mmCIF file of C-alpha atoms and ligand atoms in Angstrom:
data_model
loop_
_atom_site.group_PDB
_atom_site.id
_atom_site.type_symbol
_atom_site.label_atom_id
_atom_site.label_comp_id
_atom_site.label_asym_id
_atom_site.label_seq_id
_atom_site.Cartn_x
_atom_site.Cartn_y
_atom_site.Cartn_z
ATOM 1 C CA MET A 256 0.260 64.188 -3.340
ATOM 2 C CA ALA A 257 2.735 65.460 -0.729
ATOM 3 C CA ASP A 258 4.008 62.171 0.732
ATOM 4 C CA ARG A 259 4.432 60.342 -2.559
ATOM 5 C CA ILE A 260 7.969 58.960 -2.971
ATOM 6 C CA LYS A 261 9.710 59.535 -6.307
ATOM 7 C CA THR A 262 12.622 57.648 -7.795
ATOM 8 C CA ASP A 263 14.184 56.897 -11.175
ATOM 9 C CA VAL A 264 14.378 53.114 -10.739
ATOM 10 C CA LEU A 265 12.119 51.218 -8.348
ATOM 11 C CA VAL A 266 13.392 47.696 -7.618
ATOM 12 C CA VAL A 267 10.921 45.334 -5.934
ATOM 13 C CA GLY A 268 12.669 42.636 -3.884
ATOM 14 C CA ALA A 269 16.074 42.684 -2.192
ATOM 15 C CA GLY A 270 17.185 39.148 -3.078
ATOM 16 C CA PRO A 271 20.322 38.547 -5.177
ATOM 17 C CA ALA A 272 18.598 39.748 -8.375
ATOM 18 C CA GLY A 273 17.157 42.946 -6.877
ATOM 19 C CA SER A 274 20.297 44.001 -5.030
ATOM 20 C CA THR A 275 22.400 43.417 -8.154
ATOM 21 C CA VAL A 276 20.010 45.468 -10.312
ATOM 22 C CA ALA A 277 20.036 48.235 -7.687
ATOM 23 C CA ARG A 278 23.828 48.275 -7.449
ATOM 24 C CA TYR A 279 24.485 48.511 -11.194
ATOM 25 C CA ALA A 280 21.694 51.023 -11.864
ATOM 26 C CA ALA A 281 23.021 53.247 -9.049
ATOM 27 C CA GLU A 282 26.567 52.939 -10.402
ATOM 28 C CA LYS A 283 25.238 54.326 -13.689
ATOM 29 C CA GLY A 284 24.083 57.441 -11.825
ATOM 30 C CA ALA A 285 20.373 56.654 -11.517
ATOM 31 C CA GLU A 286 18.392 57.366 -8.366
ATOM 32 C CA VAL A 287 17.417 53.892 -7.153
ATOM 33 C CA LEU A 288 15.019 52.691 -4.470
ATOM 34 C CA MET A 289 14.752 49.034 -3.498
ATOM 35 C CA ILE A 290 11.755 47.827 -1.496
ATOM 36 C CA GLU A 291 11.677 44.521 0.390
ATOM 37 C CA ARG A 292 8.607 43.035 2.051
ATOM 38 C CA ARG A 293 10.594 41.191 4.711
ATOM 39 C CA PRO A 294 11.764 43.060 7.821
ATOM 40 C CA GLU A 295 15.260 41.599 7.455
ATOM 41 C CA VAL A 296 16.942 40.980 4.096
ATOM 42 C CA GLY A 297 17.631 37.272 3.458
ATOM 43 C CA VAL A 298 15.742 35.999 6.507
ATOM 44 C CA PRO A 299 14.575 33.255 6.656
ATOM 45 C CA VAL A 300 16.923 31.275 4.404
ATOM 46 C CA ARG A 301 15.077 29.344 1.723
ATOM 47 C CA CYS A 302 17.964 28.040 -0.345
ATOM 48 C CA GLY A 303 20.473 25.176 -0.549
ATOM 49 C CA GLU A 304 23.226 27.829 -0.228
ATOM 50 C CA LEU A 305 25.471 26.299 -2.907
ATOM 51 C CA MET A 306 27.339 28.630 -5.259
ATOM 52 C CA PRO A 307 29.210 27.223 -8.257
ATOM 53 C CA SER A 308 32.782 28.432 -8.839
ATOM 54 C CA VAL A 309 33.386 31.105 -11.499
ATOM 55 C CA GLU A 310 34.858 28.359 -13.736
ATOM 56 C CA GLU A 311 31.674 26.302 -13.456
ATOM 57 C CA ILE A 312 29.509 29.367 -14.166
ATOM 58 C CA LYS A 313 31.568 30.299 -17.228
ATOM 59 C CA GLY A 314 31.395 26.685 -18.437
ATOM 60 C CA MET A 315 27.599 26.742 -18.185
ATOM 61 C CA PHE A 316 27.249 30.204 -19.759
ATOM 62 C CA PRO A 317 30.030 30.561 -22.356
ATOM 63 C CA ASN A 318 28.556 33.850 -23.698
ATOM 64 C CA LEU A 319 28.972 35.557 -20.325
ATOM 65 C CA GLY A 320 31.980 37.679 -21.304
ATOM 66 C CA ASP A 321 33.877 39.602 -18.644
ATOM 67 C CA GLU A 322 32.399 38.795 -15.244
ATOM 68 C CA GLY A 323 34.291 41.624 -13.518
ATOM 69 C CA ASP A 324 33.719 41.413 -9.767
ATOM 70 C CA LEU A 325 30.164 40.076 -10.131
ATOM 71 C CA PHE A 326 30.857 36.780 -8.345
ATOM 72 C CA GLU A 327 33.505 38.033 -5.915
ATOM 73 C CA MET A 328 32.465 37.358 -2.340
ATOM 74 C CA PRO A 329 34.392 38.156 0.823
ATOM 75 C CA SER A 330 36.084 35.131 2.397
ATOM 76 C CA HIS A 331 33.714 35.132 5.397
ATOM 77 C CA LEU A 332 30.880 34.292 2.970
ATOM 78 C CA ARG A 333 32.747 31.346 1.440
ATOM 79 C CA LEU A 334 32.128 28.863 4.219
ATOM 80 C CA ARG A 335 33.274 25.626 2.655
ATOM 81 C CA GLU A 336 34.836 24.715 -0.675
ATOM 82 C CA VAL A 337 33.031 21.871 -2.441
ATOM 83 C CA ASP A 338 34.885 19.531 -4.819
ATOM 84 C CA GLY A 339 32.248 17.173 -6.164
ATOM 85 C CA ILE A 340 28.633 16.124 -6.472
ATOM 86 C CA ARG A 341 27.634 12.574 -5.581
ATOM 87 C CA LEU A 342 24.464 11.385 -7.301
ATOM 88 C CA VAL A 343 22.703 8.552 -5.494
ATOM 89 C CA ASP A 344 20.149 6.436 -7.348
ATOM 90 C CA PRO A 345 17.077 4.895 -5.646
ATOM 91 C CA ARG A 346 18.996 1.663 -4.951
ATOM 92 C CA GLY A 347 21.776 3.539 -3.181
ATOM 93 C CA LYS A 348 24.288 3.196 -6.035
ATOM 94 C CA SER A 349 26.241 6.392 -6.503
ATOM 95 C CA VAL A 350 28.417 8.196 -9.013
ATOM 96 C CA MET A 351 30.763 11.079 -8.142
ATOM 97 C CA LEU A 352 30.973 14.063 -10.523
ATOM 98 C CA ASP A 353 33.725 16.663 -10.459
ATOM 99 C CA PHE A 354 32.256 20.011 -9.494
ATOM 100 C CA THR A 355 33.749 23.056 -7.804
ATOM 101 C CA GLY A 356 31.949 25.666 -5.757
ATOM 102 C CA TYR A 357 31.395 26.803 -2.209
ATOM 103 C CA THR A 358 28.642 27.004 0.353
ATOM 104 C CA THR A 359 27.498 30.168 2.046
ATOM 105 C CA ASP A 360 24.991 31.524 4.554
ATOM 106 C CA ARG A 361 22.303 32.892 2.222
ATOM 107 C CA ASP A 362 21.014 35.404 4.777
ATOM 108 C CA ARG A 363 24.449 37.040 5.147
ATOM 109 C CA PHE A 364 25.083 36.622 1.404
ATOM 110 C CA ASP A 365 21.900 38.546 0.521
ATOM 111 C CA GLN A 366 22.677 41.185 3.164
ATOM 112 C CA HIS A 367 26.130 41.670 1.660
ATOM 113 C CA LEU A 368 24.670 42.241 -1.822
ATOM 114 C CA ALA A 369 22.096 44.689 -0.422
ATOM 115 C CA ALA A 370 24.879 46.572 1.390
ATOM 116 C CA GLU A 371 26.849 46.788 -1.875
ATOM 117 C CA ALA A 372 23.792 48.279 -3.588
ATOM 118 C CA GLN A 373 23.434 50.804 -0.778
ATOM 119 C CA ALA A 374 27.148 51.634 -0.952
ATOM 120 C CA ALA A 375 26.609 52.419 -4.657
ATOM 121 C CA GLY A 376 23.873 54.885 -3.635
ATOM 122 C CA ALA A 377 20.658 52.833 -3.778
ATOM 123 C CA GLY A 378 18.036 53.308 -1.061
ATOM 124 C CA LEU A 379 16.451 50.337 0.734
ATOM 125 C CA MET A 380 13.060 50.257 2.449
ATOM 126 C CA ARG A 381 12.350 47.042 4.336
ATOM 127 C CA ASP A 382 8.941 45.876 5.545
ATOM 128 C CA CYS A 383 7.563 47.417 2.387
ATOM 129 C CA MET A 384 5.279 45.294 0.232
ATOM 130 C CA PHE A 385 4.550 45.977 -3.439
ATOM 131 C CA ARG A 386 0.822 45.498 -4.075
ATOM 132 C CA GLY A 387 0.258 46.597 -7.655
ATOM 133 C CA ILE A 388 0.449 49.439 -10.154
ATOM 134 C CA GLU A 389 -2.284 52.065 -10.386
ATOM 135 C CA GLY A 390 -2.140 54.821 -12.966
ATOM 136 C CA GLY A 391 1.580 54.217 -13.551
ATOM 137 C CA VAL A 392 2.364 54.546 -9.831
ATOM 138 C CA ALA A 393 3.381 51.676 -7.524
ATOM 139 C CA ASP A 394 0.961 50.946 -4.705
ATOM 140 C CA THR A 395 2.929 49.661 -1.708
ATOM 141 C CA SER A 396 2.384 49.129 2.004
ATOM 142 C CA CYS A 397 4.674 52.129 2.584
ATOM 143 C CA GLY A 398 2.804 54.477 0.276
ATOM 144 C CA GLU A 399 2.675 55.360 -3.396
ATOM 145 C CA ILE A 400 5.950 55.369 -5.305
ATOM 146 C CA GLU A 401 6.476 57.175 -8.623
ATOM 147 C CA TYR A 402 9.146 55.748 -10.876
ATOM 148 C CA LYS A 403 10.551 56.025 -14.379
ATOM 149 C CA VAL A 404 11.432 52.312 -14.511
ATOM 150 C CA ILE A 405 10.131 49.489 -12.326
ATOM 151 C CA VAL A 406 11.998 46.189 -11.917
ATOM 152 C CA GLY A 407 10.324 43.055 -10.551
ATOM 153 C CA ALA A 408 12.946 41.056 -8.645
ATOM 154 C CA ASP A 409 10.255 39.694 -6.383
ATOM 155 C CA GLY A 410 10.757 35.962 -6.778
ATOM 156 C CA PRO A 411 8.896 33.102 -8.459
ATOM 157 C CA GLY A 412 5.327 34.319 -7.855
ATOM 158 C CA SER A 413 6.148 37.854 -9.037
ATOM 159 C CA ARG A 414 3.377 40.401 -8.465
ATOM 160 C CA VAL A 415 5.289 42.895 -10.573
ATOM 161 C CA ALA A 416 5.194 40.506 -13.574
ATOM 162 C CA ARG A 417 1.421 40.235 -13.117
ATOM 163 C CA ALA A 418 0.987 43.999 -12.784
ATOM 164 C CA LEU A 419 3.004 44.520 -15.991
ATOM 165 C CA GLY A 420 0.981 41.892 -17.883
ATOM 166 C CA LEU A 421 4.023 39.624 -18.246
ATOM 167 C CA PRO A 422 3.715 35.816 -18.074
ATOM 168 C CA GLY A 423 4.222 34.012 -14.757
ATOM 169 C CA ASN A 424 6.291 30.893 -14.044
ATOM 170 C CA ARG A 425 4.445 27.711 -14.969
ATOM 171 C CA ASN A 426 4.629 24.562 -12.812
ATOM 172 C CA PRO A 427 6.921 25.862 -10.071
ATOM 173 C CA TYR A 428 8.162 23.123 -7.705
ATOM 174 C CA PRO A 429 7.972 23.257 -3.915
ATOM 175 C CA ALA A 430 11.337 22.905 -2.169
ATOM 176 C CA VAL A 431 12.122 22.973 1.542
ATOM 177 C CA THR A 432 15.338 23.210 3.491
ATOM 178 C CA ALA A 433 16.846 23.332 6.986
ATOM 179 C CA GLN A 434 20.208 23.054 8.750
ATOM 180 C CA ALA A 435 21.451 19.716 10.129
ATOM 181 C CA LYS A 436 24.219 19.539 12.719
ATOM 182 C CA GLY A 437 27.263 17.325 12.125
ATOM 183 C CA ASP A 438 30.422 16.801 10.095
ATOM 184 C CA PHE A 439 29.838 16.196 6.419
ATOM 185 C CA ASP A 440 32.158 15.373 3.511
ATOM 186 C CA PRO A 441 33.096 18.270 1.188
ATOM 187 C CA GLN A 442 30.809 17.005 -1.574
ATOM 188 C CA VAL A 443 27.214 17.775 -2.379
ATOM 189 C CA VAL A 444 25.013 14.682 -2.287
ATOM 190 C CA MET A 445 21.830 14.421 -4.355
ATOM 191 C CA PHE A 446 19.362 11.571 -3.797
ATOM 192 C CA PHE A 447 16.866 10.497 -6.442
ATOM 193 C CA GLY A 448 13.740 8.348 -6.205
ATOM 194 C CA ASP A 449 10.550 8.304 -4.141
ATOM 195 C CA ILE A 450 12.337 10.326 -1.457
ATOM 196 C CA ALA A 451 11.955 13.343 -3.801
ATOM 197 C CA PRO A 452 9.604 12.450 -6.683
ATOM 198 C CA GLY A 453 10.433 14.259 -9.927
ATOM 199 C CA ALA A 454 13.433 16.123 -8.451
ATOM 200 C CA TYR A 455 15.944 15.325 -5.689
ATOM 201 C CA SER A 456 16.819 15.702 -2.031
ATOM 202 C CA TRP A 457 20.217 17.024 -0.996
ATOM 203 C CA ILE A 458 22.982 17.375 1.560
ATOM 204 C CA ILE A 459 25.097 20.494 1.010
ATOM 205 C CA PRO A 460 28.011 20.619 3.475
ATOM 206 C CA LYS A 461 28.788 23.720 5.536
ATOM 207 C CA VAL A 462 31.011 24.011 8.612
ATOM 208 C CA GLY A 463 29.830 21.761 11.481
ATOM 209 C CA GLN A 464 26.490 21.504 9.756
ATOM 210 C CA ALA A 465 24.864 20.970 6.358
ATOM 211 C CA ASN A 466 22.001 22.418 4.434
ATOM 212 C CA VAL A 467 19.590 19.534 3.848
ATOM 213 C CA GLY A 468 16.425 19.701 1.812
ATOM 214 C CA VAL A 469 13.960 18.255 -0.637
ATOM 215 C CA GLY A 470 12.422 19.442 -3.891
ATOM 216 C CA PHE A 471 9.724 17.531 -5.724
ATOM 217 C CA SER A 472 7.392 17.769 -8.671
ATOM 218 C CA PRO A 473 3.674 17.927 -7.818
ATOM 219 C CA ASN A 474 3.113 15.855 -11.011
ATOM 220 C CA PHE A 475 4.813 12.849 -9.412
ATOM 221 C CA ALA A 476 4.118 13.431 -5.710
ATOM 222 C CA ASP A 477 1.177 13.016 -3.367
ATOM 223 C CA GLY A 478 2.660 14.313 -0.099
ATOM 224 C CA THR A 479 3.294 17.753 1.385
ATOM 225 C CA PRO A 480 6.732 19.437 1.545
ATOM 226 C CA THR A 481 6.799 18.831 5.314
ATOM 227 C CA GLN A 482 6.070 15.114 4.867
ATOM 228 C CA TYR A 483 8.822 14.673 2.291
ATOM 229 C CA PHE A 484 11.285 16.633 4.411
ATOM 230 C CA ARG A 485 10.446 14.607 7.539
ATOM 231 C CA GLU A 486 10.853 11.332 5.664
ATOM 232 C CA PHE A 487 14.260 12.416 4.298
ATOM 233 C CA ALA A 488 15.466 13.690 7.690
ATOM 234 C CA ASP A 489 14.317 10.513 9.473
ATOM 235 C CA LYS A 490 15.911 8.234 6.877
ATOM 236 C CA HIS A 491 19.324 9.855 7.416
ATOM 237 C CA GLY A 492 18.884 10.548 11.131
ATOM 238 C CA PHE A 493 19.632 14.263 10.697
ATOM 239 C CA ASP A 494 19.925 16.399 13.809
ATOM 240 C CA ILE A 495 17.857 19.354 12.558
ATOM 241 C CA ILE A 496 18.892 22.587 14.304
ATOM 242 C CA SER A 497 16.778 25.189 12.470
ATOM 243 C CA SER A 498 13.217 25.715 11.337
ATOM 244 C CA VAL A 499 12.230 24.263 7.978
ATOM 245 C CA HIS A 500 11.528 26.853 5.280
ATOM 246 C CA GLY A 501 10.605 26.577 1.663
ATOM 247 C CA LYS A 502 9.292 28.264 -1.425
ATOM 248 C CA HIS A 503 8.670 27.500 -5.067
ATOM 249 C CA VAL A 504 11.340 26.998 -7.706
ATOM 250 C CA PRO A 505 10.618 27.842 -11.372
ATOM 251 C CA SER A 506 10.943 24.575 -13.303
ATOM 252 C CA GLU A 507 10.418 25.355 -16.981
ATOM 253 C CA GLY A 508 13.106 27.901 -17.791
ATOM 254 C CA ALA A 509 12.676 31.555 -18.688
ATOM 255 C CA ILE A 510 9.269 33.163 -19.189
ATOM 256 C CA GLY A 511 8.385 34.317 -22.717
ATOM 257 C CA ARG A 512 8.825 38.084 -22.230
ATOM 258 C CA THR A 513 10.618 40.029 -19.517
ATOM 259 C CA VAL A 514 10.061 43.651 -20.620
ATOM 260 C CA ALA A 515 6.745 45.519 -20.862
ATOM 261 C CA GLY A 516 6.412 49.294 -21.158
ATOM 262 C CA ASN A 517 8.695 50.791 -18.528
ATOM 263 C CA GLY A 518 8.982 47.569 -16.528
ATOM 264 C CA MET A 519 11.307 44.553 -16.457
ATOM 265 C CA VAL A 520 11.477 41.333 -14.440
ATOM 266 C CA VAL A 521 14.619 39.465 -13.423
ATOM 267 C CA GLY A 522 15.864 36.428 -11.460
ATOM 268 C CA ASP A 523 13.233 33.927 -10.295
ATOM 269 C CA ALA A 524 10.515 36.371 -11.385
ATOM 270 C CA ALA A 525 11.757 35.848 -14.959
ATOM 271 C CA GLY A 526 12.303 32.077 -14.613
ATOM 272 C CA HIS A 527 16.082 32.520 -14.588
ATOM 273 C CA VAL A 528 16.588 29.143 -12.931
ATOM 274 C CA ILE A 529 18.236 25.954 -14.225
ATOM 275 C CA SER A 530 15.335 23.485 -14.551
ATOM 276 C CA VAL A 531 17.350 20.335 -13.897
ATOM 277 C CA ASN A 532 18.884 21.405 -10.591
ATOM 278 C CA GLY A 533 16.973 24.472 -9.339
ATOM 279 C CA GLY A 534 20.098 26.665 -9.199
ATOM 280 C CA GLY A 535 19.260 30.341 -9.633
ATOM 281 C CA VAL A 536 21.632 32.597 -7.690
ATOM 282 C CA PRO A 537 24.374 32.944 -10.365
ATOM 283 C CA LEU A 538 21.695 33.640 -12.980
ATOM 284 C CA ALA A 539 20.098 36.290 -10.743
ATOM 285 C CA LEU A 540 23.494 38.016 -10.565
ATOM 286 C CA ILE A 541 24.155 37.746 -14.306
ATOM 287 C CA ALA A 542 20.716 38.993 -15.397
ATOM 288 C CA GLY A 543 20.640 41.491 -12.507
ATOM 289 C CA ARG A 544 23.802 43.201 -13.736
ATOM 290 C CA ILE A 545 22.437 43.488 -17.294
ATOM 291 C CA CYS A 546 19.076 44.733 -16.030
ATOM 292 C CA GLY A 547 20.653 47.326 -13.709
ATOM 293 C CA GLU A 548 22.968 48.670 -16.384
ATOM 294 C CA VAL A 549 20.152 48.981 -18.920
ATOM 295 C CA ALA A 550 17.820 50.620 -16.360
ATOM 296 C CA GLY A 551 20.567 53.072 -15.381
ATOM 297 C CA ASP A 552 21.394 53.944 -18.995
ATOM 298 C CA HIS A 553 17.686 54.282 -19.784
ATOM 299 C CA VAL A 554 17.013 56.953 -17.173
ATOM 300 C CA THR A 555 20.312 58.804 -17.541
ATOM 301 C CA GLY A 556 20.354 58.550 -21.357
ATOM 302 C CA SER A 557 18.005 56.970 -23.808
ATOM 303 C CA ARG A 558 18.905 53.309 -23.965
ATOM 304 C CA PRO A 559 15.832 51.167 -24.741
ATOM 305 C CA LEU A 560 14.773 48.642 -22.094
ATOM 306 C CA ALA A 561 14.500 46.056 -24.893
ATOM 307 C CA ASP A 562 18.313 45.830 -24.698
ATOM 308 C CA TYR A 563 17.881 43.961 -21.416
ATOM 309 C CA GLU A 564 15.799 41.217 -23.020
ATOM 310 C CA ARG A 565 18.267 40.877 -25.908
ATOM 311 C CA GLU A 566 21.360 40.786 -23.689
ATOM 312 C CA TRP A 567 20.213 38.349 -21.027
ATOM 313 C CA ARG A 568 18.950 36.023 -23.770
ATOM 314 C CA HIS A 569 22.368 36.127 -25.414
ATOM 315 C CA VAL A 570 23.948 34.803 -22.206
ATOM 316 C CA LEU A 571 21.299 32.644 -20.533
ATOM 317 C CA TYR A 572 18.666 31.590 -23.016
ATOM 318 C CA LYS A 573 20.333 28.623 -24.754
ATOM 319 C CA PRO A 574 21.654 26.899 -21.596
ATOM 320 C CA LEU A 575 18.260 27.426 -19.915
ATOM 321 C CA LYS A 576 16.455 25.956 -22.917
ATOM 322 C CA ILE A 577 18.749 22.917 -22.989
ATOM 323 C CA ALA A 578 18.235 22.388 -19.246
ATOM 324 C CA ALA A 579 14.444 22.658 -19.650
ATOM 325 C CA GLY A 580 14.601 20.128 -22.523
ATOM 326 C CA ASN A 581 16.674 17.733 -20.394
ATOM 327 C CA LYS A 582 14.187 18.134 -17.553
ATOM 328 C CA LYS A 583 11.339 17.165 -19.910
ATOM 329 C CA LEU A 584 13.275 14.060 -20.969
ATOM 330 C CA ALA A 585 13.778 13.138 -17.303
ATOM 331 C CA ASP A 586 10.057 13.668 -16.611
ATOM 332 C CA THR A 587 9.134 11.434 -19.543
ATOM 333 C CA PHE A 588 11.656 8.621 -19.158
ATOM 334 C CA ALA A 589 13.268 8.676 -15.714
ATOM 335 C CA PHE A 590 10.717 9.793 -13.136
ATOM 336 C CA GLY A 591 7.542 8.045 -12.052
ATOM 337 C CA SER A 592 9.120 4.790 -10.843
ATOM 338 C CA GLU A 593 12.284 4.074 -8.874
ATOM 339 C CA ARG A 594 13.169 1.268 -11.293
ATOM 340 C CA ARG A 595 13.069 3.619 -14.280
ATOM 341 C CA THR A 596 15.047 6.286 -12.413
ATOM 342 C CA ALA A 597 17.811 3.808 -11.510
ATOM 343 C CA LEU A 598 17.866 2.412 -15.055
ATOM 344 C CA CYS A 599 18.106 5.863 -16.683
ATOM 345 C CA MET A 600 20.880 6.943 -14.301
ATOM 346 C CA ALA A 601 22.826 3.767 -15.105
ATOM 347 C CA LEU A 602 22.311 4.204 -18.851
ATOM 348 C CA LEU A 603 23.341 7.859 -18.818
ATOM 349 C CA GLY A 604 26.496 7.187 -16.833
ATOM 350 C CA LYS A 605 28.916 9.683 -15.343
ATOM 351 C CA ARG A 606 29.703 11.790 -18.436
ATOM 352 C CA ARG A 607 26.090 12.390 -19.456
ATOM 353 C CA MET A 608 24.977 13.024 -15.876
ATOM 354 C CA GLY A 609 27.724 15.685 -15.848
ATOM 355 C CA ASN A 610 26.196 17.201 -18.993
ATOM 356 C CA LEU A 611 22.827 17.250 -17.252
ATOM 357 C CA ILE A 612 24.147 19.192 -14.267
ATOM 358 C CA ARG A 613 25.952 21.688 -16.524
ATOM 359 C CA CYS A 614 23.103 22.613 -18.948
ATOM 360 C CA LYS A 615 24.671 20.707 -21.855
ATOM 361 C CA HIS A 616 22.904 18.451 -24.350
ATOM 362 C CA LEU A 617 22.678 14.872 -23.028
ATOM 363 C CA PHE A 618 23.635 13.479 -26.415
ATOM 364 C CA PRO A 619 25.937 16.062 -27.984
HETATM 365 C C1 FAD B 230 14.792 25.279 -1.154
HETATM 366 C C2 FAD B 230 15.565 25.977 -2.234
HETATM 367 C C3 FAD B 230 16.916 25.686 -2.411
HETATM 368 C C4 FAD B 230 17.664 26.378 -3.388
HETATM 369 N N1 FAD B 230 19.002 26.141 -3.467
HETATM 370 C C5 FAD B 230 19.769 26.850 -4.327
HETATM 371 C C6 FAD B 230 21.176 26.714 -4.326
HETATM 372 O O1 FAD B 230 21.752 25.955 -3.540
HETATM 373 N N2 FAD B 230 21.902 27.453 -5.207
HETATM 374 C C7 FAD B 230 21.301 28.316 -6.081
HETATM 375 O O2 FAD B 230 22.001 28.957 -6.883
HETATM 376 N N3 FAD B 230 19.953 28.475 -6.093
HETATM 377 C C8 FAD B 230 19.175 27.787 -5.223
HETATM 378 N N4 FAD B 230 17.820 27.992 -5.175
HETATM 379 C C9 FAD B 230 17.220 28.997 -6.070
HETATM 380 C C10 FAD B 230 17.553 30.401 -5.532
HETATM 381 O O3 FAD B 230 17.216 30.492 -4.179
HETATM 382 C C11 FAD B 230 16.804 31.466 -6.337
HETATM 383 O O4 FAD B 230 16.983 31.231 -7.717
HETATM 384 C C12 FAD B 230 17.304 32.864 -5.969
HETATM 385 O O5 FAD B 230 16.991 33.159 -4.636
HETATM 386 C C13 FAD B 230 16.680 33.896 -6.907
HETATM 387 O O6 FAD B 230 16.970 35.183 -6.466
HETATM 388 P P1 FAD B 230 15.898 36.350 -6.687
HETATM 389 O O7 FAD B 230 16.524 37.578 -6.156
HETATM 390 O O8 FAD B 230 15.389 36.321 -8.079
HETATM 391 O O9 FAD B 230 14.644 35.930 -5.800
HETATM 392 P P2 FAD B 230 14.506 35.783 -4.222
HETATM 393 O O10 FAD B 230 15.770 35.344 -3.618
HETATM 394 O O11 FAD B 230 13.277 34.951 -4.003
HETATM 395 O O12 FAD B 230 14.233 37.262 -3.724
HETATM 396 C C14 FAD B 230 12.993 37.887 -3.944
HETATM 397 C C15 FAD B 230 12.821 38.940 -2.867
HETATM 398 O O13 FAD B 230 11.654 39.687 -3.165
HETATM 399 C C16 FAD B 230 10.930 39.888 -1.963
HETATM 400 N N5 FAD B 230 9.534 40.091 -2.346
HETATM 401 C C17 FAD B 230 8.674 39.172 -2.864
HETATM 402 N N6 FAD B 230 7.483 39.742 -3.112
HETATM 403 C C18 FAD B 230 7.574 41.034 -2.741
HETATM 404 C C19 FAD B 230 6.661 42.130 -2.745
HETATM 405 N N7 FAD B 230 5.395 41.979 -3.208
HETATM 406 N N8 FAD B 230 7.081 43.338 -2.295
HETATM 407 C C20 FAD B 230 8.366 43.503 -1.823
HETATM 408 N N9 FAD B 230 9.281 42.486 -1.787
HETATM 409 C C21 FAD B 230 8.880 41.273 -2.248
HETATM 410 C C22 FAD B 230 11.158 38.588 -1.183
HETATM 411 O O14 FAD B 230 10.908 38.763 0.197
HETATM 412 C C23 FAD B 230 12.615 38.314 -1.490
HETATM 413 O O15 FAD B 230 13.486 38.929 -0.576
HETATM 414 C C24 FAD B 230 17.036 27.327 -4.236
HETATM 415 C C25 FAD B 230 15.667 27.586 -4.075
HETATM 416 C C26 FAD B 230 14.943 26.920 -3.086
HETATM 417 C C27 FAD B 230 13.478 27.240 -2.905
#
């Protein structure tokens, strides 16, 4: 067919995972094409926009090794340094945890990563939707695309995972977010209780505004994302200055398999998200780099794609499993009633709540 596009590595999705895969595969010398269904990369923002510091990331993932420039962001994308997380129980009692990181504008952050991938030689087609795989060829809204390797970086409800016969994310949580105008302290605040059943609501400070949002577990909730957001915003009297956007967050850790035939999945598509707090961007970068390097080596040499599964597991699997185990404990003992939540938070205390946030065992 004359107008069929051909590439070595087809990356579906230009979020943090996809752009990182595309960058590292292109740096290995592969011909890379990234397709993104949205007309503008990163828009609209559906994220709390909090990035942990490199020290925090290395503490959570001690097998990471040399991070190189993976987490380096230009200063204009580091909007506000954060120096703590305040956890507020349903009775309003709070505990402050040490935590370092920064907040960003996720739309510009994602655009920066996509530009880096393009600078490395990857192509980007926006407004291009992956629909499925037919006869080993990708069917997309911008035509058929032939590839040697396909990578699904298409988020929590990954169509690529489905097309490859890989498992999907089970029990993803809805989470919604918007921008609120005002001056906020340089700490993240997380609120627990009926305001966000089975998860938490948050204030993440930026400059002259904050990212505010709510995540909740459908197992403990009976309202819609909009209702929970409205209730949270009204309670705190937020001056909301943007539209409210949301999506699902994988809540049970990594999926069972991430490689099938000549395909791989990465980032949210692979469940690379910390169950207890919903953080996924650093993991998308970590797994994205491994995936891109393996894809690049595969098409320019003969490296097996199975290396990707082995390597990301070496770095991410154990912390993700611990976080998923801690989340199950919270579901069983802490959620379901505000009294239980407050009691569990008091019993755990500051040190163990710190372990919870950082993917460590609660009772080491
Ligand atoms: C409300 C909310 C708040 C969050 N807050 C934080 C936070 O503060 N810090 C943090 O680290 N993590 C946070 N997360 C999680 C974080 O946003 C994700 O883990 C991260 O975006 C994963 O990156 P990704 O590239 O795997 O997926 P995504 O960022 O979801 O990117 C997937 C891309 O694929 C595209 N796509 C999807 N389907 C197709 C298709 N069929 N064809 C073509 N393109 C397609 C999408 O348009 C999208 O651009 C939050 C999540 C939510 C929902």
